Coordinates of C-alpha atoms in Angstrom, one line a residue:
X315 CA 81.6 136.7 97.9
X316 CA 80.0 133.8 96.1
X317 CA 81.5 131.0 94.0
X318 CA 79.4 130.0 91.0
X319 CA 79.5 126.3 90.4
X320 CA 77.9 124.4 87.5
X321 CA 77.5 121.1 89.2
X322 CA 74.6 119.4 87.4
X323 CA 74.0 118.9 83.8
X324 CA 74.4 116.5 80.9
X325 CA 76.2 117.0 77.7
X326 CA 74.3 115.7 74.7
X327 CA 76.4 113.7 72.2
X328 CA 75.9 113.1 68.5
X329 CA 78.0 111.9 65.6
X330 CA 78.5 108.7 63.7
X331 CA 80.7 105.6 63.9
X332 CA 81.6 104.5 60.4
X333 CA 78.8 105.2 58.0
X334 CA 75.7 104.1 60.0
X335 CA 76.3 103.6 63.7
X336 CA 75.1 106.7 65.7
X337 CA 76.2 107.5 69.2
X338 CA 73.6 107.5 71.9
X339 CA 72.9 110.4 74.2
X340 CA 75.0 110.8 77.3
X341 CA 72.8 109.4 80.1
X342 CA 73.0 110.4 83.8
X343 CA 72.9 107.4 86.1
X344 CA 69.4 107.3 87.8
X345 CA 69.1 108.1 91.5
X346 CA 66.6 106.2 93.6
X347 CA 63.4 108.2 94.1
X348 CA 63.6 110.3 97.3
X349 CA 67.3 109.6 97.9
X350 CA 69.5 112.8 98.2
X351 CA 72.3 112.8 95.7
X352 CA 73.8 114.0 92.5
X353 CA 74.2 112.4 89.1
X354 CA 76.1 113.8 86.0
X355 CA 77.3 112.7 82.6
X356 CA 79.9 114.2 80.2
X357 CA 81.5 113.4 76.9
X358 CA 85.2 112.6 77.2
X359 CA 86.7 114.5 74.2
X360 CA 90.0 112.6 74.5
X361 CA 88.3 109.4 73.6
X362 CA 85.8 109.3 70.7
X363 CA 82.6 107.5 71.6
X364 CA 83.1 107.5 75.4
X365 CA 81.5 109.4 78.2
X366 CA 82.1 109.6 81.9
X367 CA 79.3 109.3 84.5
X368 CA 79.4 110.1 88.2
X369 CA 76.8 109.4 90.9
X370 CA 76.9 110.2 94.6
X371 CA 74.0 109.4 96.9
X372 CA 73.6 109.5 100.7
X373 CA 74.3 106.3 102.6
X374 CA 71.6 105.2 105.0
X375 CA 72.4 105.8 108.6
X376 CA 69.6 105.1 111.2
X377 CA 71.5 107.2 113.9
X378 CA 70.8 110.3 111.8
X379 CA 67.0 109.8 111.5
X380 CA 66.4 113.3 113.1
X381 CA 69.1 115.1 111.1
X382 CA 68.2 117.7 108.4
X383 CA 67.5 116.3 105.0
X384 CA 70.7 115.6 103.1
X385 CA 72.9 115.3 106.2
X386 CA 75.3 112.3 106.3
X387 CA 77.9 110.5 104.2
X388 CA 77.8 110.2 100.5
X389 CA 79.3 107.5 98.3
X390 CA 80.8 107.9 94.8
X391 CA 80.3 105.7 91.7
X392 CA 82.2 106.5 88.5
X393 CA 82.1 104.8 85.1
X394 CA 83.6 105.3 81.6
X395 CA 80.7 104.3 79.3
X396 CA 80.5 103.4 75.6
X397 CA 78.2 105.8 73.7
X398 CA 77.5 103.1 71.2
X399 CA 75.7 100.6 73.4
X400 CA 75.7 102.3 76.8
X401 CA 77.8 99.6 78.4
X402 CA 80.4 100.5 81.1
X403 CA 84.0 100.1 80.0
X404 CA 85.5 100.8 83.4
X405 CA 84.2 101.4 86.9
X406 CA 85.1 102.8 90.3
X407 CA 83.1 102.8 93.6
X408 CA 83.9 104.0 97.1
X409 CA 81.8 104.5 100.2
X410 CA 81.8 107.5 102.5
X411 CA 83.7 109.9 100.2
X412 CA 81.8 113.1 101.0
X413 CA 80.5 114.4 104.4
X414 CA 77.5 116.7 104.5
X415 CA 76.5 118.4 107.7
X416 CA 77.0 122.0 108.8
X417 CA 79.1 122.3 105.7
X418 CA 76.8 120.9 103.0
X419 CA 77.9 118.7 100.1
X420 CA 76.1 120.4 97.2
X421 CA 77.1 118.9 93.9
X422 CA 79.4 117.2 91.4
X423 CA 80.9 118.1 88.0
X424 CA 83.2 116.2 85.6
X425 CA 86.4 117.9 84.5
X426 CA 87.8 116.7 81.1
X427 CA 90.8 119.1 80.8
X428 CA 93.9 117.6 79.2
X429 CA 95.4 115.8 82.2
X430 CA 98.0 113.8 80.2
X431 CA 100.0 112.3 83.0
X432 CA 102.2 110.0 80.8
X433 CA 102.7 109.7 77.0
X434 CA 99.7 107.3 76.8
X435 CA 97.7 107.9 79.9
X436 CA 95.1 110.6 80.5
X437 CA 93.2 111.4 83.7
X438 CA 89.8 113.0 84.1
X439 CA 88.6 115.0 87.1
X440 CA 85.7 115.0 89.4
X441 CA 84.9 118.2 91.3
X442 CA 82.7 118.3 94.4
X443 CA 81.3 121.4 96.0
X444 CA 80.5 122.3 99.6
X445 CA 78.7 125.3 101.1
X446 CA 78.6 126.4 104.8
X447 CA 75.3 127.1 106.6
X448 CA 76.3 130.3 108.4
X449 CA 75.3 133.6 106.7
X450 CA 77.6 135.6 109.0
X451 CA 80.5 133.4 108.3
X452 CA 80.1 132.3 104.6
X453 CA 82.1 129.4 103.4
X454 CA 82.3 127.6 100.0
X455 CA 84.8 125.1 98.7
X456 CA 85.4 123.0 95.6
X457 CA 87.7 120.0 95.6
X458 CA 89.2 118.2 92.6
X459 CA 90.1 114.5 92.3
X460 CA 91.8 112.8 89.3
X461 CA 91.2 109.3 88.0
X462 CA 92.9 107.1 85.4
X463 CA 91.6 104.1 83.6
X464 CA 93.5 100.8 84.0
X465 CA 91.7 98.1 82.0
X466 CA 88.1 97.8 83.3
X467 CA 88.8 99.7 86.5
X468 CA 89.3 103.4 87.4
X469 CA 91.9 104.4 90.0
X470 CA 92.2 107.7 91.9
X471 CA 95.7 109.3 91.5
X472 CA 94.9 112.7 93.1
X473 CA 92.3 113.1 95.9
X474 CA 90.4 116.2 97.1
X475 CA 92.7 119.0 96.2
X476 CA 91.0 122.3 97.1
X477 CA 90.8 124.0 93.7
X478 CA 88.7 127.0 94.9
X479 CA 87.6 128.3 98.2
X480 CA 85.8 131.3 99.7
X481 CA 85.2 132.4 103.3
X482 CA 84.6 135.5 105.4
X483 CA 83.1 137.2 108.4
X484 CA 80.7 140.1 108.2
X485 CA 77.8 141.8 110.0
X486 CA 75.3 140.5 107.3
X487 CA 74.7 144.1 106.2
X488 CA 78.0 145.5 104.9
X489 CA 81.1 145.5 107.2
X490 CA 83.3 142.5 107.0
X491 CA 86.3 140.7 105.5
X492 CA 86.3 138.0 102.8
X493 CA 89.0 135.8 101.2
X494 CA 88.8 133.9 97.9
X495 CA 91.4 131.5 96.7
X496 CA 91.5 130.1 93.2
X497 CA 93.9 127.4 91.9
X498 CA 94.9 126.2 88.5
X499 CA 96.6 122.8 87.7
X500 CA 99.2 122.5 85.0
X501 CA 101.5 119.7 83.9
X502 CA 105.2 120.2 84.6
X503 CA 108.1 119.1 82.3
X504 CA 109.5 117.0 85.1
X505 CA 108.1 113.7 86.3
X506 CA 108.1 111.4 89.3
X507 CA 107.8 107.6 89.1
X508 CA 106.8 108.0 85.4
X509 CA 104.0 110.5 86.0
X510 CA 104.2 114.2 85.1
X511 CA 104.6 116.5 88.1
X512 CA 101.6 118.8 88.7
X513 CA 102.1 122.5 89.3
X514 CA 99.4 124.1 91.4
X515 CA 99.2 127.9 91.1
X516 CA 97.2 129.7 93.9
X517 CA 96.0 133.2 93.9
X518 CA 94.1 134.7 96.9
X519 CA 92.0 137.8 96.8
X520 CA 91.2 139.5 100.1
X521 CA 88.2 141.9 100.2
X522 CA 87.3 144.4 103.0
X523 CA 83.8 145.9 103.1
X524 CA 83.0 149.1 105.0
X525 CA 80.2 151.6 105.2
X526 CA 80.9 154.6 103.1
X527 CA 79.1 158.0 103.0
X528 CA 76.4 156.7 100.7
X529 CA 76.8 152.9 100.3
X530 CA 78.8 149.8 101.1
X531 CA 82.3 150.1 99.7
X532 CA 84.7 147.3 98.9
X533 CA 88.5 147.2 98.7
X534 CA 90.3 144.3 97.1
X535 CA 93.9 143.2 97.5
X536 CA 95.1 140.5 95.1
X537 CA 98.0 138.5 96.5
X538 CA 101.0 137.0 94.6
X539 CA 100.7 133.8 92.8
X540 CA 102.0 130.9 94.9
X541 CA 103.2 127.7 93.1
X542 CA 103.3 124.3 94.6
X543 CA 104.6 121.1 92.9
X544 CA 102.7 117.8 93.4
X545 CA 104.7 114.7 92.8
X546 CA 103.5 111.1 92.2
X547 CA 104.8 108.7 94.8
X548 CA 104.1 105.5 92.8
X549 CA 100.5 105.4 94.0
X550 CA 99.1 108.9 94.2
X551 CA 100.0 112.5 94.0
X552 CA 101.0 113.8 97.5
X553 CA 98.9 116.8 98.5
X554 CA 100.2 119.1 101.3
X555 CA 97.8 119.3 104.2
X556 CA 97.1 123.0 103.6
X557 CA 95.7 122.1 100.1
X558 CA 93.6 119.2 101.2
X559 CA 89.8 119.4 101.2
X560 CA 87.4 118.8 104.1

């Protein structure tokens, strides 16, 4: 069972400001040559003339000189950028956000769904993907973090909620068992500390493969939807341990 992520990419932007001012193209932040990492850019539909950029690159670690390429800790740099002149309007940077080893960090994407947390405050999301290295025990996971703009800075209000995951164990030919969980995030009518509560709905599909008379056969069982409410504690949304990422 495989998750299909669309991590990399850049959304081209066009339009006009007033009668003559044209918006520039959404530009991915450059990565240093030869440095493992990911860089993305996306228009923010909620705010005309603004885009969001995300860059994550590996942090140098001399103790990992013999490790496979891409193994280590990755930082995260975010910015809300003006599409008129390309200047950053707000920034965020944090070291050692993502770990990449046996479970490999394999990309970023920007989520601009309508996360309206208060009457005048919208968040945007950053999704990170991870893939396991074992073929016999496949593993994939995507985590979601939300950020809000406060003046010229960005602040995380939700960190590394597992939004999708897949794992299993099989004989690499046919026989085996797999599990896939997908989650959606909705705004509740209730609020905590002035921020809308978040409703996480989880659905898990279990699949069992077995050798039939002529080919490999699969049987799926879709579980009931499980709802969990996340509440803002004045600083961040509290995520239960079982919903937290790696």
